[in-house]
Short mmCIF file of C-alpha atoms and ligand atoms in Angstrom, two decimals:
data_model
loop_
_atom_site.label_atom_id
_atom_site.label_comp_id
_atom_site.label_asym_id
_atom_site.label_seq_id
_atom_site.Cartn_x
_atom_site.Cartn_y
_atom_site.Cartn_z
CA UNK A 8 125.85 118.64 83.77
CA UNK A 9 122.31 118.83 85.05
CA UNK A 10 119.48 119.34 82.65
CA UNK A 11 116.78 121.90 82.78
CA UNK A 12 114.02 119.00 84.40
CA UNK A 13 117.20 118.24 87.39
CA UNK A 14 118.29 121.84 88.08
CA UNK A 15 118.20 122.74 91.18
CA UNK A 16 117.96 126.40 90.59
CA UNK A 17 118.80 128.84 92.95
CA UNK A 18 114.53 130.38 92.87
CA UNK A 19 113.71 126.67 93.99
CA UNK A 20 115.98 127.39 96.92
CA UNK A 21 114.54 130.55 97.73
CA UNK A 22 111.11 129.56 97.91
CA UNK A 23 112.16 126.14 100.18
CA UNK A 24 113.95 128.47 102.57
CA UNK A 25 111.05 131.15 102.96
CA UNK A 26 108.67 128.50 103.04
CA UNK A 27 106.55 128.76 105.98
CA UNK A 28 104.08 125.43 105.24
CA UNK A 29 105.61 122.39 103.57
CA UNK A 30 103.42 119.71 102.28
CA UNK A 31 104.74 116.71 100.99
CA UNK A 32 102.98 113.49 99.42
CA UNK A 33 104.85 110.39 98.04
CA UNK A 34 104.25 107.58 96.29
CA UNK A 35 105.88 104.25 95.51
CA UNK A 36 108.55 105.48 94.05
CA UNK A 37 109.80 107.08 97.55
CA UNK A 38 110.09 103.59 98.50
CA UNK A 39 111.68 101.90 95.52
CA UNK A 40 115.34 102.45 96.65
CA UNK A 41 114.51 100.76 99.69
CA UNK A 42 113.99 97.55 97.71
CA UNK A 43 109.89 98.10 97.72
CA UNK A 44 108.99 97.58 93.91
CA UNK A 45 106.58 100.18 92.85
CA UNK A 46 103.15 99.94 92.70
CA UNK A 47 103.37 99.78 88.89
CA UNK A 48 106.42 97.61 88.74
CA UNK A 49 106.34 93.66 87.30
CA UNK A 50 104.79 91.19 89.56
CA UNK A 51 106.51 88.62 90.49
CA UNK A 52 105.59 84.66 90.92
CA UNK A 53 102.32 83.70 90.90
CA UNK A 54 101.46 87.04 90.36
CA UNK A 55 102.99 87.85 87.36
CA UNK A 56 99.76 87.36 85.09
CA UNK A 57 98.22 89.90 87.42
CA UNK A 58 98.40 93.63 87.32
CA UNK A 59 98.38 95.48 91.00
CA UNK A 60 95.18 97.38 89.57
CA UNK A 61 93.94 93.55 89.03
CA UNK A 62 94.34 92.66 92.61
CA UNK A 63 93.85 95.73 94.66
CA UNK A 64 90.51 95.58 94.60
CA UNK A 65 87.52 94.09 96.83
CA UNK A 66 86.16 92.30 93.97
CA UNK A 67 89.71 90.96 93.43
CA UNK A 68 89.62 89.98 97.50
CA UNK A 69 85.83 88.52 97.28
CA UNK A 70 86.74 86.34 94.14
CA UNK A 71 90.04 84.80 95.44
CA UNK A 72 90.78 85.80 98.96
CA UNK A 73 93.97 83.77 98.95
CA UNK A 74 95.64 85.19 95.94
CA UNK A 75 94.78 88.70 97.22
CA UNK A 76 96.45 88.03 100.88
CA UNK A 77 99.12 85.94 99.68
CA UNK A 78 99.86 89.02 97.48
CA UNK A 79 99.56 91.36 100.90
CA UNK A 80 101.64 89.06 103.00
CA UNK A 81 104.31 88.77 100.88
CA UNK A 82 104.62 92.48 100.52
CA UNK A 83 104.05 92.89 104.11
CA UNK A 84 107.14 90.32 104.72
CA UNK A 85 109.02 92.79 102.42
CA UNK A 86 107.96 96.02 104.00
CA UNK A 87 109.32 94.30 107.41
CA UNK A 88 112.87 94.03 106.04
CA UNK A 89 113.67 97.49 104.16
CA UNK A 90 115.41 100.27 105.74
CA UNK A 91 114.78 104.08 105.30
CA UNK A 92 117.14 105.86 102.65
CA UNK A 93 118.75 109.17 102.27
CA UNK A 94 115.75 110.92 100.28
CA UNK A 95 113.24 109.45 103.88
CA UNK A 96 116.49 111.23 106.00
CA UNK A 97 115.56 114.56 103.78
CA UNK A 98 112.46 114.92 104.63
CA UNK A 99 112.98 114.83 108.11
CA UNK A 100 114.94 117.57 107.77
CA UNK A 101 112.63 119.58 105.57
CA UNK A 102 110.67 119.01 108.45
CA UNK A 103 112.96 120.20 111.19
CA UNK A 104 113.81 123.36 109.20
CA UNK A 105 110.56 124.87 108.17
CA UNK A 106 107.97 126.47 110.61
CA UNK A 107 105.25 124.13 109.85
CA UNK A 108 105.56 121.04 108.04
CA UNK A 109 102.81 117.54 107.16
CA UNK A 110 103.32 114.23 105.14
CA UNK A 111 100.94 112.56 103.72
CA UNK A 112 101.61 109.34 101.98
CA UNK A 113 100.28 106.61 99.35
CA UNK A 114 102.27 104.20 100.42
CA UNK A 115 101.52 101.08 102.78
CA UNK A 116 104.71 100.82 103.87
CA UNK A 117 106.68 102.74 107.21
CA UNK A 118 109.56 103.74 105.90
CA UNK A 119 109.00 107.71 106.87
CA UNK A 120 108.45 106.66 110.46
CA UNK A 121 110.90 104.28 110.18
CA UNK A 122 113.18 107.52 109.23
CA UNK A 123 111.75 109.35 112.48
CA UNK A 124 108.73 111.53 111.10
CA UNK A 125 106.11 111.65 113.99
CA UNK A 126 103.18 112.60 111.95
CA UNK A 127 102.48 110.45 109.12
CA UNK A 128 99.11 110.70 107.33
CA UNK A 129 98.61 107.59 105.02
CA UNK A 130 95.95 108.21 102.88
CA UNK A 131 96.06 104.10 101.30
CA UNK A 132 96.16 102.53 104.74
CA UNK A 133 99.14 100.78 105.95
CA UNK A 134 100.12 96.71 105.25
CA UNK A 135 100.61 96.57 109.19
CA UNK A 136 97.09 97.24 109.91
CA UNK A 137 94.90 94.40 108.69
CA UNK A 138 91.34 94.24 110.46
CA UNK A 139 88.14 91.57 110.07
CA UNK A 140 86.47 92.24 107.09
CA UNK A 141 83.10 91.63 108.60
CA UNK A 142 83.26 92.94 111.76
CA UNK A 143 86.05 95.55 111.67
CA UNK A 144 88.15 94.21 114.31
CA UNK A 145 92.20 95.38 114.25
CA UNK A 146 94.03 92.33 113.97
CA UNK A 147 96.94 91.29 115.74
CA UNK A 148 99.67 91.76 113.34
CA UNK A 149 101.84 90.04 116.13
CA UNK A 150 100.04 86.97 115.69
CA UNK A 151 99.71 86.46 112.18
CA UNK A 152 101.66 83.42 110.96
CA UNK A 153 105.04 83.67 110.14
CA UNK A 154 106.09 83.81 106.48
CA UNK A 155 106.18 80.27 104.54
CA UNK A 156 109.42 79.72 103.65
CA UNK A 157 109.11 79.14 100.26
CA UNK A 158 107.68 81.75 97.50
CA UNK A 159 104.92 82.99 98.97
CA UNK A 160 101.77 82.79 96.93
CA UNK A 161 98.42 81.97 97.53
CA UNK A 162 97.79 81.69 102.03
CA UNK A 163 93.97 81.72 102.96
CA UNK A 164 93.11 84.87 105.27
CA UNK A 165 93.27 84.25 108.63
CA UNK A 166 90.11 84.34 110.74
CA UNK A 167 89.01 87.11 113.09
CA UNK A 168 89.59 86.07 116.87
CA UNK A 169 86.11 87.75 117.37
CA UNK A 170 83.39 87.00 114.61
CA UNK A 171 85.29 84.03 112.48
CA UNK A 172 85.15 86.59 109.38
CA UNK A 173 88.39 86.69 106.89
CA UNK A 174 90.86 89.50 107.63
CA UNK A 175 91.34 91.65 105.34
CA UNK A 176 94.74 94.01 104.51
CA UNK A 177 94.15 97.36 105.95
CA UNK A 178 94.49 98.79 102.93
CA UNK A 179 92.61 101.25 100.92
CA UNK A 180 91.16 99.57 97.33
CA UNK A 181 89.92 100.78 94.04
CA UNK A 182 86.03 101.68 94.32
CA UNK A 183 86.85 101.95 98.46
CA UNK A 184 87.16 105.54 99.89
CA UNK A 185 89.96 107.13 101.85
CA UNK A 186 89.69 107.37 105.73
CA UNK A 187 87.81 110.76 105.74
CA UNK A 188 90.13 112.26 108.54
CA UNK A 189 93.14 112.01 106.52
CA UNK A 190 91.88 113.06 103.51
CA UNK A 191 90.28 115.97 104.81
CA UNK A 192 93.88 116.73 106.58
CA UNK A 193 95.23 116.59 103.10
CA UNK A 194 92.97 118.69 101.42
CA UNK A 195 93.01 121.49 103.58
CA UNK A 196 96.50 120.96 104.12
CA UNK A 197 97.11 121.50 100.26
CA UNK A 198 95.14 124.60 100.41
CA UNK A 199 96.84 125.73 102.85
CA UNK A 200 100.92 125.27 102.37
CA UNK A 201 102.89 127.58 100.03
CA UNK A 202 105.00 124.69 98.95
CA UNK A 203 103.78 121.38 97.93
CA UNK A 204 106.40 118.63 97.16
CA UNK A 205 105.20 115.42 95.21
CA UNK A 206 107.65 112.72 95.30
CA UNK A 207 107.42 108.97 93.48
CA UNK A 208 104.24 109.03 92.43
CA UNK A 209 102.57 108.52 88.72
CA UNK A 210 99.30 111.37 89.95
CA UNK A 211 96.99 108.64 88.46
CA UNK A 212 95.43 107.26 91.17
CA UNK A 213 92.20 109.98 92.94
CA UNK A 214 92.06 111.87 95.01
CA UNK A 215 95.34 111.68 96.03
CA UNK A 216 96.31 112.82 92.19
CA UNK A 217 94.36 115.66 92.87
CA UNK A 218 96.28 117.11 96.26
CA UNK A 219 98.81 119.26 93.95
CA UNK A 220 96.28 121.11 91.97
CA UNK A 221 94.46 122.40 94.94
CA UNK A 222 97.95 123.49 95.77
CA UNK A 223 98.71 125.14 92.69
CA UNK A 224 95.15 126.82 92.50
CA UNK A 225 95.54 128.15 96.31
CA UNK A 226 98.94 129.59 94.95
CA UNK A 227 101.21 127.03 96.53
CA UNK A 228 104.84 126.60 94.48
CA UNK A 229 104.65 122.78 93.44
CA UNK A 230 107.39 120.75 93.31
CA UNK A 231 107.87 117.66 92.01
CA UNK A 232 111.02 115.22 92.46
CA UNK A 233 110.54 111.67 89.42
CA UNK A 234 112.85 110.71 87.39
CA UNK A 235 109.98 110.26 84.33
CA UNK A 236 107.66 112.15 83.57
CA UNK A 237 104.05 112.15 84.82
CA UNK A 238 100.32 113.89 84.57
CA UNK A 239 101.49 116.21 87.24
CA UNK A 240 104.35 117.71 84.74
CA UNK A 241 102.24 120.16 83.00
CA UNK A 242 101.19 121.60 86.98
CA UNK A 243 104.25 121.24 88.50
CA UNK A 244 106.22 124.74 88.83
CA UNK A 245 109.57 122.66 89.03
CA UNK A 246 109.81 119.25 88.43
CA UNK A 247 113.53 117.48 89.37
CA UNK A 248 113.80 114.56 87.18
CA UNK A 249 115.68 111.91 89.29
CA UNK A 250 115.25 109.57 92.21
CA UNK A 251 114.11 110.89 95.51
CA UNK A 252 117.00 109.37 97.17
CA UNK A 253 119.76 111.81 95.27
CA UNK A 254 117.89 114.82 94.56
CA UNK A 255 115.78 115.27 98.42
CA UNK A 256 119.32 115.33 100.03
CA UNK A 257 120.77 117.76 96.92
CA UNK A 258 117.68 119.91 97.86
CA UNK A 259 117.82 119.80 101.33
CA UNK A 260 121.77 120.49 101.02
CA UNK A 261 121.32 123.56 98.40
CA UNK A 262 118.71 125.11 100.77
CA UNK A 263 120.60 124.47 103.94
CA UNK A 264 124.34 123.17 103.96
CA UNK A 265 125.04 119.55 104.81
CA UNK A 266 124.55 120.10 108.84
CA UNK A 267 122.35 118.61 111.25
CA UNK A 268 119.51 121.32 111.56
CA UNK A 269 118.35 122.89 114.66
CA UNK A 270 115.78 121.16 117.14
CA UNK A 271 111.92 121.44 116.31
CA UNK A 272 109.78 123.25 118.54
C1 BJW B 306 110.49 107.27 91.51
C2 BJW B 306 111.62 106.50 91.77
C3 BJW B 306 112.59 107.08 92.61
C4 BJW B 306 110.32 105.32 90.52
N1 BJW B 306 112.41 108.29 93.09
N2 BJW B 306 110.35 108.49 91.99
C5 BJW B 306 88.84 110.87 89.45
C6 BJW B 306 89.15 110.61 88.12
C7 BJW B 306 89.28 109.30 87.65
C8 BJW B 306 89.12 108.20 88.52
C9 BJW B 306 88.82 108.46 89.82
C10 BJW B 306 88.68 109.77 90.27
N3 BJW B 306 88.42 109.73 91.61
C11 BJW B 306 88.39 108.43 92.00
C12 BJW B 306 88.64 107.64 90.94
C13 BJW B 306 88.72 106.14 90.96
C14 BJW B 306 90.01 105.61 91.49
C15 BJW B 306 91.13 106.15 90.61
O1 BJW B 306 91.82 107.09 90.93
N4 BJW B 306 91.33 105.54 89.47
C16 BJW B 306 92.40 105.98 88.55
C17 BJW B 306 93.43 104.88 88.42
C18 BJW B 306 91.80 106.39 87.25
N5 BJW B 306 90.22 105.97 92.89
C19 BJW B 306 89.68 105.26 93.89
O2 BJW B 306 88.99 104.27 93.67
C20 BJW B 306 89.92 105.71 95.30
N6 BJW B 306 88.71 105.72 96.01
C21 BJW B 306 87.78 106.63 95.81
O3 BJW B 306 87.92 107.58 95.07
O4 BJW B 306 86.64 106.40 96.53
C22 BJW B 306 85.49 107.22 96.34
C23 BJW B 306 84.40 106.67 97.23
C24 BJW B 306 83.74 107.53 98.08
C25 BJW B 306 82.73 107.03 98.90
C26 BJW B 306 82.39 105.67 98.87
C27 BJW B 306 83.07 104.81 98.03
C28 BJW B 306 84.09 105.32 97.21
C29 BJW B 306 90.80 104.73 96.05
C30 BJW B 306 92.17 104.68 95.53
C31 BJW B 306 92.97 103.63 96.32
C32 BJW B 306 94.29 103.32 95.67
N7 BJW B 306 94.84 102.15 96.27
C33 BJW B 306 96.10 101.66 95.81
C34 BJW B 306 96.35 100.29 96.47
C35 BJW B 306 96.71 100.47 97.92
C36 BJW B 306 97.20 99.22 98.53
C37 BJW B 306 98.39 98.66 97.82
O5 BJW B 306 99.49 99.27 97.82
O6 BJW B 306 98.25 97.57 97.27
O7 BJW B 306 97.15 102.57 96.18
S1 BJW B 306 96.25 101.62 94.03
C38 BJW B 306 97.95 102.09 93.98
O8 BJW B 306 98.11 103.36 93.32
C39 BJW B 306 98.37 102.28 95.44
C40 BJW B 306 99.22 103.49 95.35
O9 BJW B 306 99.30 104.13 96.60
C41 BJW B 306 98.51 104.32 94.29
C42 BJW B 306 99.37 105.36 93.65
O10 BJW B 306 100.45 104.77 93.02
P1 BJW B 306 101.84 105.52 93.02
O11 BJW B 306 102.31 105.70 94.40
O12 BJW B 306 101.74 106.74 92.20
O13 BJW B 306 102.79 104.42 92.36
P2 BJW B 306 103.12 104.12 90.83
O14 BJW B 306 103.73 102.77 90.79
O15 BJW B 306 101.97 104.39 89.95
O16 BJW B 306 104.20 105.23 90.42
C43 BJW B 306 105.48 105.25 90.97
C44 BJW B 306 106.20 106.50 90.49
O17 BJW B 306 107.45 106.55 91.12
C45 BJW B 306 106.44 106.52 88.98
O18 BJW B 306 106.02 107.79 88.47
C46 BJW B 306 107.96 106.38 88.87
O19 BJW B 306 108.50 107.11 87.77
C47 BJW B 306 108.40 106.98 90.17
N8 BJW B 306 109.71 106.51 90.65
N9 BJW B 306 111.50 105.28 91.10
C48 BJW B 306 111.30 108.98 92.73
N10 BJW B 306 113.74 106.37 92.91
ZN1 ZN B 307 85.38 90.05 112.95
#
């Protein structure tokens, strides 16, 4: 039997249905059964003595560049060899049912595009995007060597084809600030949907955190699907305590039947 905290109750149905603007922003936990640890998780190998909040940051990256890119490329590696699941599958058809729909994600992998939603916003940058961290230069993923095939641990940055400066992951760090396009999407998007859905993250890490309580103050019904509980509980007018991967499809199936949903405009 489902629990108050995993209900899917019949008003949470209502307002998915008559929703006109859905807003949705995951976290790690989306990802996590893909394979992609979350961002929280154990380390593994050589960085096991680390935590993430250790290493995701440009001091981290100034102090040992290759312990901070070994870290990236190995995760990159990974993020090259999951596959989409259900939950990614749901949103796409949140999407393609409601009138207006935007994503904005945490995460650094692809896994929503991988699932086939057009417009991603990823507010943490993307470990497919790493650029010169002197001159700015994109870097040609394509040509970035090939995973050792060993453990991965500690590989020196690459150099920039253009200036000689280390690469850097195209990732957003502690202390760094959020591409300003993106984040102003979000925020505006938040104050304008009338249902917000927060999926896999912890709501720790700003301004992301934030995105649901400009929701909830503009009026918007906030949902949240994690299977433990987080700061956003106490905000949250229905949280679903499970993985994304079982209850987005339950959701998506409660509001709309199991079929394939009609074409988007
Ligand atoms: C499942 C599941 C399943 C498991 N299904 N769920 C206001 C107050 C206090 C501090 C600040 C503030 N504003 C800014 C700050 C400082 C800082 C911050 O927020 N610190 C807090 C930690 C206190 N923020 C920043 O520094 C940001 N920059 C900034 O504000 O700049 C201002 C500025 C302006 C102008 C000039 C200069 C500066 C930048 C934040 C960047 C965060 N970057 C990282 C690393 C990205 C690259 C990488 O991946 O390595 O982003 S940190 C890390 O946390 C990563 C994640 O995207 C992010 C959020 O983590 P997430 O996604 O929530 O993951 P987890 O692991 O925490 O949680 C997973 C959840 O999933 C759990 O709840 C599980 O239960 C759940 N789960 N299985 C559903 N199957
Ligand atoms: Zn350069």
């Amino acid at each position: 039997m489902p629990s108050d905290r995993d209900l899917i109750s019949d008003v949470l149905v209502r307002r998915l249905r008559e929703a006109r603007y859905v807003v949705a922003l995951t976290g790690a936990g989306m990802s996590a059964e893909s394979g992609v640890p979350t961002f929280r998780d154990a380390q593994e190998g050589l960085w096991a003595r680390y935590s993430p909040e250790q290493l995701a940051t440009p001091e981290a990256f100034a102090a040992d560049p290759a312990l901070v890119w070994g870290w990236y490329d190995w995760r990159r590696q990974l993020a090259l060899s999951v596959r989409p699941h259900a939950g990614h599958r749901a949103l796409v058809e949140v999407a393609r049912r409601v009138p207006r729909f935007a994503l904005f994600t945490q995460n650094v992998d692809d896994l929503h595009e991988q699932a086939g939603l057009a417009a991603v916003v990823h507010l943490h940058g993307s470990l497919h995007a790493p650029r010169c961290g002197t001159c700015g230069r994109a870097a040609d993923v394509a040509a970035l060597p090939p995973a050792p095939s060993r453990e991965p641990g500690r590989i020196e940055p690459p150099r920039c084809l253009a200036c000689g400066g280390r690469l850097r992951p195209g990732v957003v760090w502690f202390g760094e600030p959020l591409p300003a396009e993106a984040l102003q999407a979000a925020m505006q998007a938040a104050g304008e949907c009338d249902l917000f859905l927060s999926v896999g993250t912890s709501s720790l890490v700003y301004p992301a955190a934030g995105l649901p309580g400009v929701a909830s103050r503009a009026g918007a019904c906030v949902v949240q699907v994690n299977p433990a509980p987080t700061a956003l509980d106490a905000v949250a007018d229905f949280n679903l305590a499970g993985p994304a991967g079982v209850l987005l499809p339950r959701l998506v199936e409660a509001a709309w039947g199991a079929g394939p949903g009609p074409p988007r405009a």
